[in-house]
XYZ file of C-alpha atoms in Angstrom:
449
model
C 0.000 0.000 0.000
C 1.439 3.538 -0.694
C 0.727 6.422 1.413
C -0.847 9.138 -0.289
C 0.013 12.763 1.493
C -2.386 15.027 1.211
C -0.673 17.730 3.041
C -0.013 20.913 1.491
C 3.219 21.676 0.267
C 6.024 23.227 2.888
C 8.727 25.148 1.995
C 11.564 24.751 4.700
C 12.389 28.415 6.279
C 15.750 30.186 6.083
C 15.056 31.194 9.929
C 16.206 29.547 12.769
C 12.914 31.050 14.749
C 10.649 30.081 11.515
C 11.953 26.398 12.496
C 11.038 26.512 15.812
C 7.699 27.719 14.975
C 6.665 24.958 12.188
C 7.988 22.638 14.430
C 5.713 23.733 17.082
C 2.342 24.028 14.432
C 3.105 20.599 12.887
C 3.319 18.312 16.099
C 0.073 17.183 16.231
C -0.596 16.932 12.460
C 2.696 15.389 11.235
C 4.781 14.736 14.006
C 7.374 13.046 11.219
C 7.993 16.742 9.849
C 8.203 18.325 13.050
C 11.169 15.939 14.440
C 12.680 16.811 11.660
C 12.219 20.875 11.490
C 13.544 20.665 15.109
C 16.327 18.756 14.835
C 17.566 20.894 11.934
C 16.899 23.739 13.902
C 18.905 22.069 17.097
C 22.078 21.764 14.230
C 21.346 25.622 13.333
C 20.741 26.518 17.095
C 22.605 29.349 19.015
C 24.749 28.978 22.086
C 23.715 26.205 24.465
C 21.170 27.590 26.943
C 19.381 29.791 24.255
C 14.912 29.958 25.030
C 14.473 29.166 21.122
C 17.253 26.301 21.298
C 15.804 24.669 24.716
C 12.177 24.835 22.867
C 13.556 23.233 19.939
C 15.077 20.194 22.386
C 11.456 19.699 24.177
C 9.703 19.672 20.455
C 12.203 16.846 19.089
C 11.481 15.303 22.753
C 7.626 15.606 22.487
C 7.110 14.444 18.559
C 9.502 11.763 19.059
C 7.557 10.247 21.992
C 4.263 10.367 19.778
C 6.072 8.770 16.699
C 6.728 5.606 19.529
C 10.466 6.122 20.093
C 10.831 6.477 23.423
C 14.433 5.627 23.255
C 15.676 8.413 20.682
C 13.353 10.628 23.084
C 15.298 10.439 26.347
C 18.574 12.534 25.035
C 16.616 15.339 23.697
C 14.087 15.501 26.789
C 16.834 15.802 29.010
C 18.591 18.387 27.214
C 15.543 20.598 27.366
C 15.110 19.760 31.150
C 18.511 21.184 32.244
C 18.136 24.019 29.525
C 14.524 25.146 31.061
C 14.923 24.888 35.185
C 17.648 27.323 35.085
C 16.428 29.542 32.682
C 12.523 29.851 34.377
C 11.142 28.361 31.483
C 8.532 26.247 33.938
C 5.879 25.216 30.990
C 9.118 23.690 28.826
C 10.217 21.431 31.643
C 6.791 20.408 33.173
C 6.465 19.198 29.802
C 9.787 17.552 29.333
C 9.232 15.724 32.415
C 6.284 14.454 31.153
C 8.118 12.974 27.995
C 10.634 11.677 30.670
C 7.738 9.762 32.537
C 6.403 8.345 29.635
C 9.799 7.350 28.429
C 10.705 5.791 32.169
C 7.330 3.910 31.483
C 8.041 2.708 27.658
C 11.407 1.630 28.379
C 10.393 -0.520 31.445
C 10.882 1.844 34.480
C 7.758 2.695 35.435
C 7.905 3.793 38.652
C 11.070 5.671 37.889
C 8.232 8.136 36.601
C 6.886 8.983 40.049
C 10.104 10.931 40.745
C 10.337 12.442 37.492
C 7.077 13.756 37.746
C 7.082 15.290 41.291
C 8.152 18.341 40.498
C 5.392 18.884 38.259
C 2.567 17.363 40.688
C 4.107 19.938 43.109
C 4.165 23.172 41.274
C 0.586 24.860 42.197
C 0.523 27.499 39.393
C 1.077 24.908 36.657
C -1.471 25.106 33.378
C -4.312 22.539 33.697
C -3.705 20.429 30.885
C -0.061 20.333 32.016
C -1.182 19.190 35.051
C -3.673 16.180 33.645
C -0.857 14.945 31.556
C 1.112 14.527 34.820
C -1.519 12.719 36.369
C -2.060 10.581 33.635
C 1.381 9.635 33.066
C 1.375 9.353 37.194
C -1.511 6.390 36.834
C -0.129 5.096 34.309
C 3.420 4.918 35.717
C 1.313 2.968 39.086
C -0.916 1.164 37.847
C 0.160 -2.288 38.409
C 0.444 -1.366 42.334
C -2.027 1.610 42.665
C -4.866 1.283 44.166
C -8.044 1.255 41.738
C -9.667 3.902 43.687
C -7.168 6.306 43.667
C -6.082 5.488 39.607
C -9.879 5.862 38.971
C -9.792 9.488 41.199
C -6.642 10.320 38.896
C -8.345 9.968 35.629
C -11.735 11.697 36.320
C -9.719 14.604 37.782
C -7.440 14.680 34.807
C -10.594 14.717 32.100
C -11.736 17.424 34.929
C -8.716 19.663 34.367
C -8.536 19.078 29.889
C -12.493 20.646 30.270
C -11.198 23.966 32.507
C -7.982 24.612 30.148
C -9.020 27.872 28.372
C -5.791 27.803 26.755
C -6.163 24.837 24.513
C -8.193 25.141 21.346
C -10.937 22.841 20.809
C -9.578 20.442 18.489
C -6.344 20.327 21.033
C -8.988 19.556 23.728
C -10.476 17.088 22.200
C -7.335 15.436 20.827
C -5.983 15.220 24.420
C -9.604 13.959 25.662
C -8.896 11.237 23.189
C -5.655 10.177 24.165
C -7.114 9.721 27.775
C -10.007 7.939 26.610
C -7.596 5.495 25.249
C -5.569 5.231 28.227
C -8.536 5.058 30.393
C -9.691 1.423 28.293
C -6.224 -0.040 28.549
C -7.093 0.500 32.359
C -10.056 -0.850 32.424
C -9.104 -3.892 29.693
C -6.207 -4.625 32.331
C -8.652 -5.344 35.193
C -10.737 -7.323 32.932
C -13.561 -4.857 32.539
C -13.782 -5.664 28.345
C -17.655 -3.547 28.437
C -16.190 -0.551 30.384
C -12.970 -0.283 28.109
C -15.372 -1.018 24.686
C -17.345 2.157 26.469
C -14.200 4.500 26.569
C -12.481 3.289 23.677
C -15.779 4.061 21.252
C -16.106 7.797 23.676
C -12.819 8.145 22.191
C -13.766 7.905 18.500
C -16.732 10.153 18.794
C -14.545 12.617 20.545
C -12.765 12.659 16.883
C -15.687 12.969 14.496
C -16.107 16.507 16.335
C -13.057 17.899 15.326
C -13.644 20.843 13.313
C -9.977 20.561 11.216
C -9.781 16.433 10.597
C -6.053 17.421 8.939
C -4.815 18.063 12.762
C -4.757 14.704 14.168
C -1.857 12.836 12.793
C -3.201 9.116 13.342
C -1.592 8.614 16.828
C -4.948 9.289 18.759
C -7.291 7.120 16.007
C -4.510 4.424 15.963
C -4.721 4.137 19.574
C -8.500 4.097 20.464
C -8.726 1.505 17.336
C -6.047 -0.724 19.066
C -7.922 -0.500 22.519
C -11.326 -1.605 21.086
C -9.996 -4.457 19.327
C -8.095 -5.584 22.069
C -11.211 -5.081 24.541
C -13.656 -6.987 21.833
C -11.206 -9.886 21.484
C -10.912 -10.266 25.222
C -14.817 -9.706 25.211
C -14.416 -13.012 23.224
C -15.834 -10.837 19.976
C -13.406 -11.740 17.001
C -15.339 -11.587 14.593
C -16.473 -8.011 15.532
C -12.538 -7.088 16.414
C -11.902 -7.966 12.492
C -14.956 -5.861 11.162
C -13.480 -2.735 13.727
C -9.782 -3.363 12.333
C -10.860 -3.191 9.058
C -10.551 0.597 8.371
C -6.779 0.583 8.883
C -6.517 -0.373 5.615
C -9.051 2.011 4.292
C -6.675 4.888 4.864
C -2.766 5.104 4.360
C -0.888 4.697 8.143
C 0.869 7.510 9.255
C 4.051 7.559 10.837
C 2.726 8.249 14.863
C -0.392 5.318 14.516
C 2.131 3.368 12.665
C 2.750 1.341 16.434
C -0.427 1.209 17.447
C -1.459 -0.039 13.857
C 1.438 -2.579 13.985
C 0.091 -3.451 17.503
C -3.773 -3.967 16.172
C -3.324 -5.988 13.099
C -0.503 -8.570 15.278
C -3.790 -8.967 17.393
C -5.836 -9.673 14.417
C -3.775 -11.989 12.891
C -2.525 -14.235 15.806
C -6.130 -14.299 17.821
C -8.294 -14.425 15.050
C -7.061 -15.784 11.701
C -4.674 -18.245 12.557
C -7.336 -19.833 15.060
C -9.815 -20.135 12.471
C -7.788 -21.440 10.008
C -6.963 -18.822 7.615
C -3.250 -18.990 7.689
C -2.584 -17.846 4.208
C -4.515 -14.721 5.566
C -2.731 -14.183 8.435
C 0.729 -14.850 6.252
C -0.206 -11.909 4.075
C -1.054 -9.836 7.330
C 2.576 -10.215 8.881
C 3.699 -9.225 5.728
C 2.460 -6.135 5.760
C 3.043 -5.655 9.482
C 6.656 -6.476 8.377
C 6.610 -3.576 5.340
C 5.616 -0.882 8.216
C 7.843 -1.728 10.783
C 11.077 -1.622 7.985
C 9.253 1.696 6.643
C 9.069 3.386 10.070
C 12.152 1.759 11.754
C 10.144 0.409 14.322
C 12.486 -2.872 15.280
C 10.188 -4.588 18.469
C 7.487 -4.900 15.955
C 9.868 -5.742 13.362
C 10.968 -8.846 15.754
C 7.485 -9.672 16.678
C 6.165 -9.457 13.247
C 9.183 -12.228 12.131
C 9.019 -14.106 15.123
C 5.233 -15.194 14.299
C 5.928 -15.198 10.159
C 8.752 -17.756 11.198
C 6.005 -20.042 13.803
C 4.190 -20.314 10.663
C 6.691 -21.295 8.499
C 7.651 -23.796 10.779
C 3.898 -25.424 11.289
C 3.757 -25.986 6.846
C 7.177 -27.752 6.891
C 9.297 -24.356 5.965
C 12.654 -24.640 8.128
C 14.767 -22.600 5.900
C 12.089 -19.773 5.476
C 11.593 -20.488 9.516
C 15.510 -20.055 10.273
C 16.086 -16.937 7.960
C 12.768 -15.314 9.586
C 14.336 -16.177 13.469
C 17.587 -14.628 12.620
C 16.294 -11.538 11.322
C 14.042 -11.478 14.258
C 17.037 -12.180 16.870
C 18.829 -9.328 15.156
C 16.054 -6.739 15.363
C 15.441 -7.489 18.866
C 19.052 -7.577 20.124
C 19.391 -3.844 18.565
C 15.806 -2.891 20.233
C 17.686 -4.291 23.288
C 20.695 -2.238 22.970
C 18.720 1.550 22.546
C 16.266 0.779 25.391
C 19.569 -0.491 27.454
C 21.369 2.859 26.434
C 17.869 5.394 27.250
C 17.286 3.105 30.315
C 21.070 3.569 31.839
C 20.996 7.424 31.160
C 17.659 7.808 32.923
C 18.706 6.060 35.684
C 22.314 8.177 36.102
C 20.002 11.453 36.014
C 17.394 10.689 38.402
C 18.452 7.745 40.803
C 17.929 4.271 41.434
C 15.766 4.634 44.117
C 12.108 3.736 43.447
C 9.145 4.077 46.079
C 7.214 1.089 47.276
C 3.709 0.405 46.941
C 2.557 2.386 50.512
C 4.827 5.489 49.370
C 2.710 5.566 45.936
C -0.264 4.609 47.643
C 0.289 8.262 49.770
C 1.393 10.067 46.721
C -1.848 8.744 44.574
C -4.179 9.925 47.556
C -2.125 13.142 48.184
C -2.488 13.748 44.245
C -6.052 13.391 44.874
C -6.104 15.574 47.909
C -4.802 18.429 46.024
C -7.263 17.817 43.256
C -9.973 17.894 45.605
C -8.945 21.010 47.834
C -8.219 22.892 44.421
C -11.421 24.514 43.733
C -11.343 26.168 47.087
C -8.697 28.290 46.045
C -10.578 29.460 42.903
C -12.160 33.231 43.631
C -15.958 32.479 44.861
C -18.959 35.123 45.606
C -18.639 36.951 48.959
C -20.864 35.131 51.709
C -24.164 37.690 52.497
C -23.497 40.449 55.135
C -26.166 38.403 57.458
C -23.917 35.217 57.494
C -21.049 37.182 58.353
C -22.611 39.321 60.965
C -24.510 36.670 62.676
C -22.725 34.165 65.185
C -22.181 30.676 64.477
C -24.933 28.722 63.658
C -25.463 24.887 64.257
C -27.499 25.131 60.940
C -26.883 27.503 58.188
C -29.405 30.235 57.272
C -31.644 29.092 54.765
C -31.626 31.213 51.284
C -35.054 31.429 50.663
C -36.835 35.035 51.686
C -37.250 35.113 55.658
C -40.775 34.639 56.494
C -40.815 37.844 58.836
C -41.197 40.242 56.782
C -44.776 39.073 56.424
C -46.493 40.215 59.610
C -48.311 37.360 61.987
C -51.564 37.652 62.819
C -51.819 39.083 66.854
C -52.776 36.316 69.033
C -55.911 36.863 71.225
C -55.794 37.713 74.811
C -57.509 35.749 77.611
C -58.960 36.851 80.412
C -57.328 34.194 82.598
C -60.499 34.480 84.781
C -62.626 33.128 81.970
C -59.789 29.981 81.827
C -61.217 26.265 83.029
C -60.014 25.268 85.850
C -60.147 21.456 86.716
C -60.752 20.547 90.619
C -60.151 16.879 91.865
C -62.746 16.493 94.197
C -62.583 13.469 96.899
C -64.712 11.944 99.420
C -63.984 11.365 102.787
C -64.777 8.570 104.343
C -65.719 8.693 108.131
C -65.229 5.790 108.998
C -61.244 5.905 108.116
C -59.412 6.446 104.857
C -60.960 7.424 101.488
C -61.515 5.460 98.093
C -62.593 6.554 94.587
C -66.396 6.463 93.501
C -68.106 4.292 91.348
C -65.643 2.702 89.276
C -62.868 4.484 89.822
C -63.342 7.879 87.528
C -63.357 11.131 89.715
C -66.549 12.019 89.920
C -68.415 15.603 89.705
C -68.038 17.886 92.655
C -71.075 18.606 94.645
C -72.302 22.186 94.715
């Protein structure tokens, strides 16, 4: 298949700003240019420590985390990092520790990402959607020993804080809203909750159809939410209806940033659903394919996955030498997938420490998260309480806010004569002959006039 780009023509700027700026417009939409733009802009960059030149690091960071290479990420993430704290630049870091976190994550240090990320869970003035994407990355850094409540509590207050950003546009909002859709059905896929993460996943691809400018989302977010429903409806035990939802990957070319979550899906497809039914010629001609992407986009796990299973079915029809050439390459992709995580891994590690918190320390820092979340509207500006609450002393019920009823005047209540009152008399008889006893049968009777 040959990928048609429908983009409009760019013509690369002389300026090392102009750089820095397409970078910055294309990193959604084609993430592929961008990396490049602002790595050419890193090689044209001013002296180290330069705004424009620590931006430029944090763009090749961010757009090479979306295009799946965590590994190439880590260098350029960490060069923005110690470019940014010095120079006050608090929005560039935040966000190159989140690139960090999801890196940590990626490359098999998960909870590395809790102290990456505390900096940015700490800061109180940091932008809202700044601050979901550190809670997101925070669950998703925890979530094999998090608690569900609290990872649940992360994610609502995390689609809470996209919703108040009134600095993202709309399609940005609802590109981000996506992303945590899908992230919210591989949470709910991992506890075995297929009908909740079918829910989210499908949330996630109506959240698309609204975007105004279709051009903007590079394929990452649609990749994604496609991968998590067809993983959810194959663990729902729904292959057939896992094929029917795969089956617009191959309606539309695969970009470079859904080109691992594609990989991912049609794997799934071809191992859980045509090989059990049969159709191995089918499935042959998938892993093919899988294989053309993964040498297109330099993608080398699914390169090794995609050989590994090509070769298990060369082996089951009798094909050793087509089997031993396909382990081989398969052994070699891996060992060199092995090597750049190794590399990324070791150079996290020197910059941030060893040390990783056990399951009651993330336990605290989950529920403190939380806390803050919670306690965080109070600090937004509210209306003044009324004069009368202030005024009046403490109350072991507030006042209520309807009108007060005494402004309407209450009828006077009539006086009594208290000489015209009843009055009841117990009247009792004595009895001469010693002591007295009750009359009749035993009511008090009338008093004699």
């Amino acid at each position: 298949m040959v990928a048609a780009n429908d983009l409009p023509p760019i013509e690369e700027p002389a300026g090392y700003d102009a750089l820095v700026e397409l970078s910055d417009r294309l990193q959604w939409s084609a993430p592929e240019l961008a990396v490049q733009f602002a790595r050419r802009a890193i090689a044209r960059g001013p002296a180290a420590g330069a705004p424009e030149l620590v931006r430029a690091h944090g763009l090749a960071a961010t757009t090479l985390v979306r295009l799946g290479r965590c590994a190439d990420a880590v260098e350029p993430a960490l060069a923005a990092l110690h470019g940014a704290e010095p120079a006050g630049l608090t929005e560039v870091a935040a966000l190159a520790r989140l690139d960090l976190a999801e890196c940590a994550r990626e490359l098999g240090e998960p909870l590395l990402g809790c102290t990456i990320l505390g900096p940015v869970l700490d800061t109180p003035g940091a932008r809202p959607a700044t601050r979901a994407g550190a809670i997101w990355q925070l669950a998703g850094c925890t979530v094999h020993v998090g608690r569900r409540d609290d990872l649940e509590d992360l994610l609502a207050e995390a689609d809470r804080l996209l919703a108040a950003d009134d600095r993202l546009s709309p399609d940005a909002r609802l590109l981000e809203r996506g992303l945590l859709a899908a992230r919210t059905a591989a949470y709910h896929r991992r506890h075995g909750e297929t009908e909740d993460a079918i829910e989210s996943a499908r949330e996630g691809l109506g959240l698309l159809v609204r975007l105004r400018d279709g051009q903007i989302e590079g394929g990452r977010v649609w990749a994604r939410l496609i991968l998590e429903l067809v993983l959810a409806l194959l663990d729902d035990d729904q292959p057939g209806e896992a094929e029917h939802q795969a089956g617009p990957l191959f309606a539309r070319p695969v970009r470079a940033a859904g080109a691992p979550a594609v990989g991912r899906t049609l794997l799934a497809v071809a191992t859980r659903v045509m090989v059990p039914a049969g159709r191995v010629d089918a499935a042959r001609g998938l892993l093919d394919y899988v294989l053309s992407l993964a040498e297109r986009h330099t993608l080398d796990w699914l390169l090794a996955d995609a050989l590994s299973l090509r070769a298990d079915l060369d082996e089951r029809a009798a094909r050793p030498a087509e089997a031993l050439h396909g382990l081989r390459g398969a052994h070699a992709a891996e060992q060199r997938h092995r090597r750049s995580v190794e590399v990324a891994r070791r150079r996290l590690v020197l910059e941030f420490g060893l040390t990783e918190p056990g399951p009651d320390a993330v336990t605290l820092l989950l529920r403190g998260v939380v806390r803050r979340a919670v306690a965080a509207p109070v600090t937004q500006p509210v209306a003044p309480p009324p004069a009368q609450a202030l005024l009046a002393g403490p109350e072991p019920f507030p006042a209520p806010a309807a009108p007060v009823r005494e402004h309407v005047p209450a009828p006077p209540e009539p006086v009594v004569d208290e000489a015209d009152l009843p009055v009841a008399l117990t009247v009792v008889r004595l009895d001469l002959a010693g002591g007295s006893k009750p009359a009749g049968n035993g009511a008090v009777p009338a008093a004699d006039v």
